[in-house]
Short mmCIF file of C-alpha atoms in Angstrom, two decimals:
data_model
loop_
_atom_site.label_atom_id
_atom_site.label_comp_id
_atom_site.label_asym_id
_atom_site.label_seq_id
_atom_site.Cartn_x
_atom_site.Cartn_y
_atom_site.Cartn_z
CA MET A 1 125.98 34.07 77.42
CA VAL A 2 123.81 32.73 74.59
CA GLU A 3 124.40 29.03 73.96
CA PHE A 4 124.70 28.12 70.29
CA HIS A 5 123.64 24.68 69.12
CA ILE A 6 125.21 23.38 65.92
CA GLN A 7 124.14 20.12 64.28
CA THR A 8 127.07 19.05 62.11
CA ASP A 9 125.39 15.98 60.60
CA GLY A 10 122.24 17.64 59.22
CA GLU A 11 121.28 19.10 55.86
CA ILE A 12 121.71 22.75 56.94
CA PRO A 13 125.39 23.87 56.74
CA ALA A 14 126.97 24.58 60.12
CA SER A 15 127.99 28.09 59.04
CA THR A 16 124.36 28.87 58.09
CA GLN A 17 123.18 27.61 61.47
CA LEU A 18 125.67 29.81 63.33
CA PHE A 19 124.98 32.87 61.16
CA SER A 20 121.20 32.54 61.65
CA GLN A 21 121.52 32.03 65.39
CA ILE A 22 123.76 35.08 65.85
CA CYS A 23 121.45 37.18 63.64
CA PHE A 24 118.49 36.04 65.75
CA ALA A 25 120.37 36.86 68.99
CA ILE A 26 121.06 40.37 67.69
CA ALA A 27 117.61 40.96 66.18
CA SER A 28 115.90 39.82 69.41
CA ARG A 29 118.29 41.93 71.52
CA GLN A 30 119.80 38.97 73.35
CA PHE A 31 123.02 40.50 71.99
CA ALA A 32 122.33 44.18 72.61
CA PRO A 33 123.95 47.05 70.69
CA GLY A 34 127.55 47.43 71.81
CA TYR A 35 127.79 43.81 72.95
CA ARG A 36 131.18 42.21 72.30
CA LEU A 37 130.81 38.91 70.48
CA PRO A 38 132.79 35.89 71.73
CA SER A 39 136.23 35.49 70.21
CA THR A 40 136.63 32.89 67.47
CA ARG A 41 138.55 30.77 69.98
CA GLN A 42 135.72 30.91 72.55
CA LEU A 43 133.07 30.14 69.95
CA ALA A 44 135.14 27.29 68.50
CA MET A 45 135.33 25.72 71.97
CA GLN A 46 131.56 26.08 72.46
CA THR A 47 130.39 24.92 69.03
CA GLY A 48 133.17 22.61 67.86
CA LEU A 49 133.49 24.57 64.61
CA HIS A 50 136.82 25.55 63.08
CA ARG A 51 137.95 29.10 63.83
CA ASN A 52 138.20 29.84 60.11
CA THR A 53 134.51 28.96 59.72
CA ILE A 54 133.60 31.30 62.57
CA SER A 55 135.76 34.08 61.09
CA LYS A 56 133.88 33.78 57.80
CA VAL A 57 130.57 33.96 59.66
CA TYR A 58 131.76 37.13 61.43
CA GLU A 59 132.79 38.62 58.07
CA ARG A 60 129.33 37.84 56.70
CA LEU A 61 127.72 39.51 59.73
CA ALA A 62 129.86 42.63 59.18
CA THR A 63 128.93 42.75 55.48
CA ALA A 64 125.25 42.50 56.43
CA GLY A 65 125.66 45.43 58.83
CA PHE A 66 125.03 43.53 62.06
CA VAL A 67 128.47 43.93 63.61
CA GLU A 68 131.60 46.03 63.33
CA ALA A 69 135.23 45.30 64.16
CA HIS A 70 137.13 47.47 66.62
CA MET A 71 140.83 47.15 65.91
CA GLY A 72 142.59 45.28 68.68
CA SER A 73 139.41 45.00 70.74
CA GLY A 74 137.02 42.58 69.04
CA ILE A 75 133.74 42.29 67.13
CA TYR A 76 130.81 44.32 68.48
CA VAL A 77 127.11 44.47 67.70
CA ARG A 78 126.64 47.64 65.70
CA ALA A 79 124.66 50.34 67.45
CA LEU A 80 122.27 52.47 65.43
CA GLY A 81 121.50 56.13 65.96
CA GLN A 82 118.59 55.83 68.37
CA GLU A 83 120.12 53.15 70.57
CA ASN A 84 121.63 53.31 74.01
CA THR A 85 124.70 51.08 74.31
CA GLN A 86 124.93 51.31 78.09
CA PRO A 87 124.32 48.08 80.03
CA ALA A 88 120.67 47.49 80.92
CA ASN A 89 121.45 47.72 84.65
CA ALA A 90 123.39 51.00 84.34
CA THR A 91 122.02 53.92 86.42
CA PRO A 92 120.49 56.47 84.03
CA VAL A 93 121.96 59.97 84.12
CA PRO A 94 119.34 62.61 85.13
CA ILE A 95 118.30 64.58 82.06
CA GLN A 96 119.45 67.95 83.43
CA GLU A 97 122.88 66.49 84.20
CA ALA A 98 123.04 64.85 80.77
CA ILE A 99 122.25 68.19 79.09
CA GLU A 100 124.91 69.99 81.12
CA GLN A 101 127.49 67.32 80.25
CA SER A 102 126.61 67.58 76.56
CA LEU A 103 126.88 71.36 76.61
CA ASP A 104 130.24 71.19 78.35
CA GLY A 105 131.47 68.74 75.73
CA PHE A 106 130.38 70.98 72.84
CA LEU A 107 131.94 74.06 74.42
CA GLN A 108 135.22 72.21 74.96
CA GLN A 109 135.21 71.31 71.26
CA GLY A 110 135.02 74.99 70.34
CA TYR A 111 131.31 75.47 69.65
CA SER A 112 129.49 78.51 71.03
CA LEU A 113 126.21 78.29 72.94
CA SER A 114 124.49 80.02 70.03
CA GLN A 115 125.79 77.39 67.57
CA VAL A 116 124.73 74.53 69.85
CA ARG A 117 121.24 76.00 70.21
CA ASP A 118 120.82 76.41 66.45
CA LEU A 119 122.07 72.90 65.70
CA PHE A 120 119.88 71.38 68.42
CA LEU A 121 116.76 73.17 67.20
CA ARG A 122 117.52 72.12 63.61
CA ALA A 123 117.90 68.49 64.68
CA MET A 124 114.65 68.67 66.66
CA ASP A 125 112.85 70.19 63.67
CA GLU A 126 114.10 67.42 61.37
CA ARG A 127 112.95 64.71 63.77
CA LEU A 128 109.53 66.29 64.12
CA ARG A 129 109.24 66.55 60.33
CA ALA A 130 110.27 62.90 59.96
CA SER A 131 107.65 61.78 62.47
CA THR A 132 104.78 63.01 60.30
CA GLN A 133 104.99 60.00 57.95
CA LEU A 134 105.62 56.44 59.09
CA LEU A 135 106.87 53.95 56.50
CA VAL A 136 107.63 50.27 57.05
CA THR A 137 110.17 48.86 54.61
CA VAL A 138 111.17 45.25 53.91
CA PRO A 139 112.36 43.39 50.79
CA ARG A 140 109.64 42.40 48.37
CA HIS A 141 110.34 38.69 48.91
CA ASP A 142 109.36 39.03 52.57
CA LEU A 143 106.04 40.80 52.15
CA GLY A 144 104.69 38.86 55.12
CA ALA A 145 107.17 40.43 57.55
CA GLY A 146 106.10 43.87 56.39
CA GLU A 147 102.42 43.03 56.82
CA ILE A 148 103.03 41.76 60.36
CA ILE A 149 104.95 44.91 61.32
CA VAL A 150 102.28 47.18 59.84
CA GLN A 151 99.51 45.35 61.70
CA GLU A 152 101.31 45.51 65.06
CA LEU A 153 102.37 49.17 64.67
CA GLN A 154 98.89 50.32 63.68
CA SER A 155 97.49 48.51 66.71
CA ALA A 156 100.13 49.88 69.13
CA LEU A 157 100.40 53.44 67.79
CA SER A 158 96.92 54.09 66.36
CA LEU A 159 98.59 55.84 63.42
CA PRO A 160 98.47 55.24 59.66
CA VAL A 161 101.44 53.15 58.53
CA GLN A 162 102.47 52.60 54.91
CA LEU A 163 104.36 49.54 53.64
CA VAL A 164 107.05 50.25 51.03
CA PHE A 165 109.32 47.57 49.59
CA LEU A 166 113.06 48.21 49.82
CA GLU A 167 113.22 47.83 46.05
CA ASP A 168 110.79 50.78 45.69
CA LEU A 169 112.10 52.86 48.60
CA ALA A 170 114.36 55.23 46.63
CA GLU A 171 111.56 56.08 44.21
CA THR A 172 109.16 56.67 47.10
CA LEU A 173 111.53 58.88 49.10
CA VAL A 174 112.43 61.07 46.12
CA GLN A 175 108.83 62.27 46.21
CA ARG A 176 108.94 63.09 49.94
CA SER A 177 110.77 65.59 52.10
CA ALA A 178 110.43 63.74 55.41
CA ALA A 179 109.61 60.30 56.82
CA THR A 180 110.41 57.85 59.60
CA LEU A 181 111.46 54.49 58.18
CA VAL A 182 110.84 51.41 60.30
CA THR A 183 112.43 48.08 59.49
CA VAL A 184 113.69 44.94 61.15
CA ARG A 185 117.37 44.97 62.08
CA TYR A 186 117.93 42.34 59.38
CA PHE A 187 117.26 44.95 56.68
CA THR A 188 118.58 48.15 58.30
CA SER A 189 121.87 48.17 56.41
CA GLN A 190 120.07 48.04 53.04
CA ALA A 191 117.80 50.94 54.03
CA GLU A 192 120.79 52.99 55.23
CA ASN A 193 122.62 52.46 51.95
CA LEU A 194 119.58 53.62 49.98
CA LEU A 195 119.34 56.79 52.07
CA LYS A 196 123.03 57.55 51.54
CA GLU A 197 122.67 57.13 47.78
CA LEU A 198 119.64 59.43 47.79
CA GLN A 199 121.46 62.12 49.77
CA GLN A 200 124.54 61.92 47.55
CA ALA A 201 122.42 62.18 44.41
CA ASP A 202 120.79 65.42 45.55
CA ARG A 203 122.71 67.23 48.28
CA SER A 204 120.70 70.43 47.81
CA ALA A 205 117.37 68.88 48.83
CA SER A 206 116.11 69.59 52.35
CA ARG A 207 115.02 66.17 53.54
CA ALA A 208 114.44 64.78 57.01
CA PHE A 209 114.56 60.99 57.10
CA ARG A 210 115.00 58.76 60.14
CA ILE A 211 115.58 55.01 60.29
CA ILE A 212 114.33 53.13 63.34
CA ALA A 213 115.43 49.50 63.59
CA ILE A 214 112.95 47.39 65.51
CA ASP A 215 113.94 44.35 67.53
CA ILE A 216 111.93 41.16 67.27
CA TYR A 217 110.31 39.07 70.00
CA ASN A 218 112.84 36.62 71.52
CA TYR A 219 110.67 33.45 71.26
CA GLN A 220 112.16 31.97 74.43
CA ARG A 221 108.82 30.41 75.42
CA GLU A 222 108.48 28.74 72.04
CA LEU A 223 112.11 27.51 72.01
CA ALA A 224 111.60 26.02 75.48
CA LEU A 225 108.57 24.16 74.10
CA ILE A 226 110.65 22.86 71.16
CA ARG A 227 113.27 21.54 73.58
CA SER A 228 110.60 19.73 75.63
CA LEU A 229 108.93 17.85 72.78
CA PRO A 230 109.52 14.08 72.56
CA ALA A 231 111.74 12.68 69.83
CA GLY A 232 109.85 12.12 66.59
CA ALA A 233 107.23 14.77 67.33
CA ARG A 234 105.69 16.50 64.30
CA VAL A 235 105.90 20.29 64.53
CA GLY A 236 104.30 22.84 62.22
CA LEU A 237 105.62 26.40 61.90
CA VAL A 238 103.24 28.97 60.40
CA SER A 239 103.86 32.64 59.63
CA LEU A 240 102.93 35.37 57.19
CA SER A 241 106.67 35.90 56.71
CA SER A 242 108.75 33.55 54.58
CA GLY A 243 111.91 34.98 56.13
CA THR A 244 110.67 34.23 59.63
CA LEU A 245 109.90 30.66 58.64
CA GLY A 246 113.41 30.22 57.23
CA VAL A 247 115.09 31.43 60.41
CA ALA A 248 112.68 29.45 62.60
CA GLU A 249 113.41 26.23 60.73
CA VAL A 250 117.16 26.75 61.18
CA MET A 251 116.69 27.49 64.89
CA VAL A 252 114.60 24.35 65.46
CA HIS A 253 117.11 22.25 63.53
CA SER A 254 119.98 23.72 65.54
CA VAL A 255 118.26 22.88 68.83
CA ARG A 256 116.96 19.41 67.91
CA GLY A 257 118.69 18.36 64.68
CA GLU A 258 116.80 15.59 62.87
CA ASP A 259 115.05 14.68 66.13
CA LEU A 260 111.80 16.39 65.11
CA TYR A 261 109.76 16.31 61.93
CA VAL A 262 109.31 20.00 61.01
CA MET A 263 106.90 21.43 58.44
CA THR A 264 106.46 25.08 57.49
CA ALA A 265 103.70 27.03 55.75
CA GLN A 266 102.78 30.63 55.15
CA SER A 267 99.30 31.24 56.51
CA GLN A 268 98.03 32.51 53.15
CA ASP A 269 99.10 29.29 51.38
CA ALA A 270 95.86 27.33 51.94
CA PRO A 271 96.87 23.94 50.42
CA ARG A 272 100.20 23.84 52.28
CA LEU A 273 98.53 24.98 55.50
CA ARG A 274 95.95 22.20 55.28
CA ALA A 275 98.68 19.60 54.72
CA LEU A 276 100.60 20.95 57.72
CA ILE A 277 97.52 20.81 59.95
CA LYS A 278 96.82 17.20 59.00
CA GLN A 279 100.33 16.06 59.93
CA SER A 280 101.29 18.25 62.90
CA GLN A 281 100.85 17.46 66.56
CA THR A 282 101.97 20.95 67.62
CA ILE A 283 101.66 24.15 65.57
CA ILE A 284 103.57 27.32 66.47
CA CYS A 285 102.43 30.44 64.65
CA ASP A 286 102.85 34.20 64.79
CA ARG A 287 100.02 36.31 66.13
CA ALA A 288 98.96 37.45 62.64
CA SER A 289 98.54 33.80 61.59
CA CYS A 290 96.75 32.60 64.71
CA THR A 291 93.20 33.31 63.54
CA PRO A 292 93.67 31.81 60.02
CA VAL A 293 95.26 28.67 61.54
CA LYS A 294 92.44 28.16 64.05
CA ALA A 295 89.82 28.82 61.37
CA ALA A 296 91.42 26.25 59.06
CA ILE A 297 91.53 23.68 61.89
CA ALA A 298 87.85 24.28 62.69
CA LYS A 299 86.96 23.82 59.02
CA MET A 300 88.92 20.54 58.87
CA ALA A 301 87.80 19.23 62.27
CA ASP A 302 85.75 16.33 60.88
CA ASP A 303 88.72 15.05 58.87
CA LEU A 304 91.30 15.23 61.68
CA ILE A 305 92.17 12.18 63.75
CA ARG A 306 93.64 14.44 66.40
CA VAL A 307 93.36 18.22 66.65
CA PRO A 308 96.86 19.74 66.89
CA GLN A 309 97.90 21.98 69.78
CA VAL A 310 98.20 25.58 68.57
CA VAL A 311 100.71 27.93 70.22
CA CYS A 312 100.35 31.57 69.21
CA CYS A 313 103.35 33.85 69.72
CA ASP A 314 102.74 36.99 71.78
CA SER A 315 104.07 39.40 69.16
CA TYR A 316 106.58 39.92 66.39
CA ILE A 317 107.98 43.28 67.55
CA ASP A 318 109.73 43.49 70.90
CA PRO A 319 107.85 45.86 73.29
CA HIS A 320 111.05 47.87 73.87
CA SER A 321 111.03 48.87 70.19
CA ILE A 322 107.42 50.00 70.46
CA ASP A 323 108.38 52.24 73.41
CA ILE A 324 111.24 53.79 71.41
CA LEU A 325 108.91 54.49 68.49
CA LYS A 326 106.33 56.11 70.75
CA ARG A 327 108.94 58.46 72.17
CA GLU A 328 110.36 59.16 68.71
CA LEU A 329 106.89 60.07 67.39
CA GLY A 330 105.93 62.11 70.45
CA LEU A 331 103.25 59.67 71.57
CA GLU A 332 104.70 58.93 74.98
CA THR A 333 105.93 61.30 77.66
CA VAL A 334 108.54 60.45 80.26
CA GLU A 335 108.69 62.09 83.67
CA ILE A 336 111.74 64.35 84.04
#
């Protein structure tokens, strides 16, 4: 079970700390799709927060599209279309057996084999159409997250990838008949709502759109480093993404409270980056920011009393999400 750390005497509200930590646990797949969240009673015992506060956090998570309530059962991480909600250690069903089971299920529901074949071929055709254009979408305010995703996908897939802001997505999709939309789980609900509005506005159009939610890297190595730093240490956090910096700052605060002096900077903000380098003993940055950070340090070397330690994160996208995308786009074959 993920351990949540809440600092009740800091500047960041306790509810914000808990919300950010649960979002991070879901987005980094520590809470996998279908996972049942702890009850408000359990979480109150672990965090010391009032159950009403936890209930409000759960309501906020549901509104954001992260979780869904099952009446009489609990709160579960919402599964998206392409996700498998079986436990990671579950024995996979052989594909032939899975097909037979699916066919049996359709036949029992009253469908004919001819109907199932036609529907299956139509679904396959729509997915293949969608795979011809790959769009990354994020809110305009978090341009950096989109740039990181585009860089990593182009490197991993060797395909052209286009960045489209969520605010411009409807206008972009109206001009297309098919596309695969890739976004971080944080923004999936917004993308889904835009697609629904587009489909309702023009039901006659033949469009094939797919949304693939990518999971982020879990940053366990970096969090372990944060926990090991001595009290009073000066830590710099650098990323292309303003959203990532916001969540990272909350996570560090939740783990260490006011015990560390934390500074943040986007790698393209040269003045702020220079100030961070001068004051930090340890700098943690995403892979996209690693080269700019090291270049800035080299340029400032003569003015630094002590060169800070730079820790570059392995990636932004979890490798499991890359594997899903490869299969979705027909770039990876699996032995049957």
